[in-house]
XYZ file of C-alpha atoms in Angstrom:
437
model
C 0.058 0.024 -0.017
C 2.695 2.581 0.776
C 4.573 1.519 -2.347
C 1.436 2.169 -4.421
C 0.966 5.666 -2.772
C 4.491 6.441 -3.835
C 3.812 5.247 -7.321
C 0.777 7.438 -7.585
C 2.616 10.535 -6.631
C 5.439 9.738 -9.008
C 2.962 9.390 -11.970
C 0.719 12.305 -11.050
C 2.732 15.010 -9.182
C 4.750 16.175 -12.114
C 1.559 17.167 -13.995
C 0.341 19.313 -11.049
C 0.452 23.227 -11.358
C 3.615 24.651 -9.692
C 2.410 25.447 -6.150
C 0.099 22.453 -5.937
C 3.044 20.207 -6.764
C 5.180 21.707 -4.046
C 2.444 21.560 -1.471
C 1.998 17.797 -2.187
C 5.706 17.311 -2.020
C 5.875 18.967 1.358
C 3.055 16.613 2.580
C 4.964 13.423 1.671
C 6.838 13.117 5.040
C 3.581 12.881 6.840
C 2.511 9.624 5.176
C 4.979 7.312 7.019
C 3.630 8.492 10.377
C 0.048 7.666 9.279
C 1.035 4.263 7.833
C 3.064 3.494 10.962
C -0.067 3.178 13.054
C -1.228 0.025 11.273
C 2.259 -1.446 11.574
C 1.906 -1.433 15.328
C -0.835 -3.929 15.524
C -1.678 -5.512 12.097
C 1.589 -6.647 10.614
C 2.829 -9.046 13.280
C -0.577 -10.214 14.582
C -1.120 -13.630 12.911
C 2.618 -14.055 12.354
C 3.083 -14.110 16.006
C 0.330 -16.750 16.478
C 1.937 -18.895 13.904
C 5.455 -18.838 15.283
C 4.322 -19.527 18.828
C 2.131 -22.518 18.041
C 3.828 -23.801 14.874
C 0.558 -25.549 13.750
C 0.325 -24.327 10.113
C 2.324 -23.468 7.144
C -0.516 -22.389 4.896
C -3.166 -20.335 6.539
C -5.744 -21.979 4.021
C -5.284 -25.223 6.157
C -6.386 -23.553 9.287
C -9.801 -25.056 9.633
C -8.457 -28.547 8.895
C -5.693 -28.405 11.476
C -6.879 -26.298 14.309
C -9.590 -27.085 16.922
C -12.578 -24.869 17.238
C -11.285 -23.191 20.317
C -8.065 -22.106 18.433
C -10.099 -20.756 15.499
C -12.287 -18.765 17.813
C -9.170 -17.552 19.531
C -7.850 -16.243 16.244
C -11.174 -14.719 15.424
C -10.902 -12.910 18.674
C -7.431 -11.651 17.782
C -8.699 -10.292 14.384
C -11.646 -8.474 15.963
C -9.521 -7.187 18.834
C -7.052 -5.692 16.369
C -9.981 -3.962 14.521
C -11.262 -2.491 17.810
C -7.774 -1.261 18.673
C -7.366 0.324 15.277
C -10.569 2.202 15.898
C -9.250 3.445 19.256
C -6.069 4.701 17.659
C -7.435 6.524 14.529
C -10.418 8.235 16.110
C -8.281 10.619 18.238
C -6.018 11.225 15.288
C -9.084 11.902 13.121
C -10.289 14.546 15.532
C -6.809 16.135 15.865
C -6.529 16.203 12.103
C -9.649 18.306 11.876
C -8.262 21.241 13.711
C -6.900 23.634 10.962
C -4.480 25.491 13.215
C -3.059 22.196 14.332
C -2.501 21.202 10.736
C -0.926 24.544 9.922
C 1.608 24.084 12.832
C 2.489 20.536 11.724
C 2.887 21.496 8.065
C 5.135 24.535 8.818
C 7.263 22.168 11.001
C 7.586 19.754 8.063
C 8.987 22.490 5.762
C 5.973 24.178 4.127
C 6.552 27.899 3.535
C 4.126 30.828 3.553
C 3.868 30.512 -0.216
C 2.573 26.919 0.035
C 0.993 26.650 3.424
C -2.621 27.406 2.264
C -2.418 24.731 -0.316
C -0.957 22.234 2.136
C -3.656 22.978 4.731
C -6.438 22.592 2.181
C -5.086 19.224 1.253
C -4.475 18.132 4.920
C -7.845 19.070 6.188
C -9.542 16.842 3.653
C -6.987 14.068 3.756
C -7.456 13.799 7.625
C -11.085 12.880 7.011
C -9.844 9.757 5.119
C -7.719 8.517 8.092
C -10.483 6.056 9.052
C -10.350 4.419 5.637
C -6.584 4.470 5.401
C -6.068 2.786 8.813
C -8.753 0.050 8.269
C -7.419 -0.766 4.832
C -3.813 -0.837 5.786
C -4.349 -2.789 9.023
C -7.042 -5.213 7.930
C -5.377 -6.058 4.510
C -2.592 -7.630 6.499
C -5.130 -10.348 7.844
C -6.107 -11.150 4.160
C -2.573 -11.724 3.129
C -1.564 -13.748 6.217
C -4.414 -16.052 5.659
C -2.844 -17.066 2.287
C -4.984 -14.880 0.072
C -2.074 -12.967 -1.510
C -3.976 -12.066 -4.788
C -6.836 -10.654 -2.893
C -4.509 -8.616 -0.712
C -2.713 -7.254 -3.813
C -5.949 -6.423 -5.451
C -6.878 -4.365 -2.364
C -3.776 -2.261 -2.987
C -4.375 -2.024 -6.698
C -7.986 -0.959 -6.496
C -7.010 2.187 -4.397
C -3.902 2.991 -6.386
C -5.609 2.715 -9.925
C -8.613 4.738 -8.642
C -6.299 7.429 -7.287
C -4.457 7.670 -10.669
C -7.680 8.048 -12.511
C -9.469 10.531 -10.084
C -6.507 12.804 -9.450
C -6.338 14.544 -12.900
C -10.209 14.329 -13.174
C -10.815 16.236 -9.904
C -7.847 18.663 -10.333
C -8.309 19.640 -13.907
C -11.677 18.602 -15.066
C -13.593 19.696 -11.954
C -11.137 22.551 -11.214
C -10.806 21.505 -7.573
C -7.056 22.050 -7.368
C -5.206 20.652 -4.319
C -8.597 19.824 -2.630
C -9.301 17.614 -5.647
C -5.991 15.670 -5.129
C -6.907 15.154 -1.469
C -10.488 14.134 -2.285
C -9.303 11.564 -4.838
C -6.982 9.994 -2.262
C -9.592 9.500 0.357
C -12.314 8.246 -2.077
C -9.928 5.731 -3.423
C -9.011 4.598 0.065
C -12.722 4.356 0.937
C -13.297 1.929 -1.898
C -10.287 -0.154 -0.858
C -11.592 -0.158 2.786
C -14.995 -1.446 1.586
C -13.393 -4.096 -0.509
C -11.182 -5.404 2.446
C -14.036 -5.307 5.023
C -16.473 -7.007 2.689
C -13.950 -9.811 2.129
C -13.347 -10.257 5.855
C -17.184 -10.431 6.400
C -17.775 -12.748 3.421
C -17.645 -16.550 2.844
C -14.142 -17.004 1.438
C -12.167 -15.813 4.440
C -11.201 -18.240 7.172
C -11.132 -15.549 9.884
C -14.422 -13.596 10.127
C -15.165 -10.376 11.948
C -17.417 -11.223 14.837
C -19.240 -8.575 17.020
C -18.750 -10.610 20.200
C -14.942 -10.289 19.745
C -14.856 -6.530 19.274
C -13.519 -5.963 22.861
C -9.993 -4.934 23.916
C -7.990 -7.896 25.502
C -4.628 -7.035 26.982
C -3.461 -10.531 26.751
C -3.828 -10.356 23.026
C -3.026 -6.736 22.247
C 0.148 -6.282 24.427
C 2.273 -9.122 23.005
C 1.280 -8.034 19.408
C 2.108 -4.437 20.046
C 5.549 -5.504 21.427
C 6.286 -7.361 18.115
C 4.920 -4.565 16.015
C 6.644 -1.728 17.954
C 9.956 -1.859 16.008
C 8.206 -1.544 12.545
C 5.988 1.148 13.966
C 9.066 3.049 15.173
C 10.735 2.638 11.741
C 7.610 4.177 9.942
C 6.447 6.787 12.416
C 10.018 8.121 13.125
C 10.362 9.132 9.487
C 7.983 11.969 10.117
C 10.039 13.110 13.137
C 13.348 12.733 11.304
C 11.884 14.800 8.449
C 11.236 17.685 10.853
C 14.706 17.647 12.076
C 16.214 17.408 8.585
C 13.901 20.189 7.282
C 14.718 22.558 10.146
C 18.435 22.090 9.767
C 18.392 22.322 5.919
C 16.158 25.430 5.965
C 18.733 27.065 8.295
C 21.877 26.172 6.141
C 20.558 25.669 2.478
C 17.087 27.466 2.264
C 13.970 26.264 0.364
C 15.897 24.427 -2.374
C 17.640 22.247 0.236
C 14.278 21.338 1.861
C 12.648 20.649 -1.408
C 15.611 18.334 -2.388
C 15.403 16.568 1.029
C 11.751 15.705 0.375
C 12.731 14.107 -2.915
C 15.604 12.216 -1.263
C 13.272 10.934 1.435
C 10.860 9.729 -1.210
C 13.483 8.015 -3.211
C 14.786 6.298 -0.090
C 11.363 5.066 1.056
C 10.557 3.857 -2.482
C 13.759 1.959 -2.292
C 13.050 0.592 1.198
C 9.430 -0.658 0.539
C 10.470 -3.630 -1.721
C 12.980 -4.674 1.057
C 10.231 -4.593 3.658
C 7.986 -6.545 1.261
C 10.683 -9.275 0.993
C 10.993 -9.261 4.781
C 7.277 -9.517 5.338
C 6.974 -12.341 2.868
C 9.747 -14.249 4.525
C 8.360 -13.732 8.097
C 5.650 -16.561 7.952
C 8.239 -19.000 6.612
C 10.801 -18.044 9.432
C 8.181 -18.045 12.106
C 6.697 -21.390 11.180
C 9.999 -23.156 10.917
C 11.264 -21.571 14.097
C 8.225 -22.821 15.966
C 8.513 -26.305 14.325
C 12.151 -26.341 15.471
C 13.360 -26.898 11.822
C 16.870 -25.560 12.203
C 18.016 -26.226 8.587
C 15.079 -24.553 7.014
C 15.391 -21.526 9.370
C 19.069 -21.183 8.181
C 18.099 -21.567 4.544
C 15.139 -19.093 4.604
C 17.172 -16.390 6.302
C 20.066 -16.950 3.997
C 17.745 -16.587 1.041
C 16.141 -13.443 2.498
C 19.528 -11.796 3.160
C 20.848 -12.672 -0.344
C 17.738 -11.309 -2.071
C 17.682 -8.167 0.095
C 21.350 -7.509 -0.379
C 21.218 -7.969 -4.149
C 18.335 -5.742 -4.512
C 19.722 -2.898 -2.416
C 23.132 -3.230 -4.134
C 21.626 -2.955 -7.491
C 19.475 -0.070 -6.643
C 22.390 1.797 -4.989
C 24.460 1.294 -8.214
C 21.690 2.724 -10.332
C 21.230 5.772 -7.973
C 25.053 6.440 -8.040
C 25.301 6.157 -11.860
C 21.862 7.837 -12.794
C 20.800 10.183 -9.938
C 19.057 12.581 -12.335
C 16.674 9.896 -13.463
C 15.420 9.426 -9.984
C 15.143 13.167 -9.264
C 13.226 13.749 -12.634
C 10.428 11.411 -11.251
C 9.468 14.194 -8.759
C 10.384 17.660 -10.309
C 11.116 19.228 -13.584
C 12.690 22.348 -12.066
C 16.266 22.781 -13.410
C 17.729 24.283 -10.301
C 16.165 21.673 -8.057
C 17.328 18.842 -10.352
C 20.953 20.000 -10.289
C 20.989 20.392 -6.549
C 19.155 16.987 -5.930
C 21.484 15.158 -8.288
C 24.466 15.633 -6.018
C 22.582 15.458 -2.815
C 21.207 12.117 -3.792
C 24.586 10.503 -4.147
C 25.506 11.703 -0.592
C 22.203 10.717 1.025
C 22.067 7.185 -0.467
C 25.822 6.416 -0.168
C 25.135 3.423 2.175
C 21.987 2.250 0.525
C 23.629 -1.027 -0.461
C 23.802 -2.072 3.227
C 20.123 -1.745 3.792
C 19.572 -5.288 2.688
C 21.374 -6.445 5.815
C 19.472 -4.110 8.105
C 16.013 -4.988 7.000
C 16.608 -8.754 6.749
C 17.930 -8.893 10.263
C 15.212 -6.726 11.719
C 12.487 -8.798 10.057
C 14.080 -11.956 11.266
C 14.174 -10.543 14.858
C 10.384 -10.119 14.697
C 9.894 -13.540 13.188
C 11.760 -15.141 16.018
C 9.785 -13.191 18.634
C 12.851 -11.130 19.698
C 10.840 -7.963 20.290
C 13.545 -6.150 22.452
C 16.290 -6.665 19.901
C 14.066 -5.531 16.967
C 13.126 -2.408 19.025
C 16.735 -1.748 19.904
C 17.778 -1.876 16.268
C 15.126 0.593 15.219
C 15.730 2.987 18.063
C 19.568 2.922 17.700
C 19.462 3.994 13.968
C 16.829 6.729 14.222
C 17.160 8.327 17.638
C 20.622 7.435 18.982
C 22.606 7.874 15.815
C 20.718 9.877 13.070
C 19.076 12.566 15.175
C 22.269 13.713 16.901
C 24.211 13.551 13.636
C 21.801 15.968 11.890
C 22.692 18.719 14.434
C 26.382 17.756 15.073
C 27.789 17.382 11.606
C 27.207 20.919 10.391
C 29.418 22.069 13.394
C 32.100 19.491 12.444
C 32.105 19.619 8.745
C 31.847 23.419 8.391
C 33.061 23.682 4.692
C 29.531 22.777 3.315
C 26.999 22.675 6.141
C 24.161 21.651 3.830
C 25.977 18.653 2.625
C 26.984 17.833 6.223
C 23.287 17.581 7.076
C 22.883 15.109 4.203
C 25.831 13.083 5.342
C 24.067 12.313 8.632
C 22.038 9.634 6.878
C 24.827 7.471 5.275
C 26.956 7.733 8.486
C 24.086 6.648 10.730
C 23.217 3.935 8.272
C 26.747 2.522 8.340
C 27.021 2.503 12.112
C 23.413 1.133 12.447
C 24.112 -1.821 10.073
C 27.362 -2.646 11.925
C 25.509 -2.595 15.254
C 22.656 -4.759 13.768
C 25.109 -7.222 12.243
C 26.855 -7.855 15.532
C 23.679 -8.058 17.533
C 22.048 -10.416 15.108
C 25.140 -12.639 14.897
C 24.838 -13.386 18.605
C 21.017 -13.605 18.622
C 20.963 -15.946 15.678
C 23.501 -18.250 17.270
C 21.318 -18.501 20.365
C 18.249 -19.223 18.118
C 20.047 -22.065 16.359
C 21.224 -23.528 19.587
C 17.817 -23.326 20.916
C 16.498 -25.182 17.944
C 19.146 -27.913 18.306
C 18.095 -28.467 21.870
């Protein structure tokens, strides 16, 4: 879903009128924080159940292999997750409706006085669609985990295709401007939400939504929150990091540096999402074989995940280093911004090739139920390393303070991957010894 959202903006944003395009670009850093909410609960929910119980390899065999009580328990987990999503997004929805609050947030994220009205108009409408975004993102994970991968993919494609079609229609044909872009987004998500919920209430699904299970149960929610917390931190912290980057870049490089940073962040996230997709696809395999104490298959599955992730990140890194302008042109046609972004992209993505290691190890931590290790990895990279470096490097590398801010990312990435590799090596050895016993 986040990948489709990026693709929509890549296809549509270059056709927007100047200030509308800039306003939408400044709103991009808010999306990871919104998407991060569903990661807190939905992503690891059934994965946690499978790896603890080690009863199934294919969710479609659930009814044949689990007793009624276990199926009912899983129904309860599904419905409890829905209720918890509701409790999360309702306060956010109410908060999002306050225009002054939106204005403060958007100014913090780098919007200027020239673009703030466009950004506020977009955000006021987009906030209404939070209910659809959260339900679609969170509940679609339960469709995929049951083994209905095609249905889960269709849920994503429905919203993405509708957004691509409705954006130019509302903006240009109906002359709604930036409000049209926001309206197209929430209508597309609403259709996806109806599709997801109708499937989970239909006959094909194994796990059905039941009214009696729509209550919060700490014994279900808390362990799942622990496992999902690392991914939530990774997603939600992108918004916090964006504020820090933008404030420093505005100080040392002005509007053009902030505009370039938004493009760099989008390129980085677009690169990261396939890696996260590989990791999420490998999680059920790792979890099941870990629970079944199949040592050899755990090793093989992780080795395959690490190889695929590292190959992808290395190839993408090579393309960015060789053809940075191609990636920048996806988001802007402004010659000055293109020239600035071209050199900044090489600095910012210098250690992208190592991200395959980072994501593979972090996803494996979650699959093995190592919530503390997974959280430690996520917190170390974002808050212990990257945040201080954003503010320290401009005082150390005084020759070009703008580039010094950009350099915080690759330096933090290198140190974080080194820490993750060492931690995972020790933890993985313990896991293998545990499986031997």
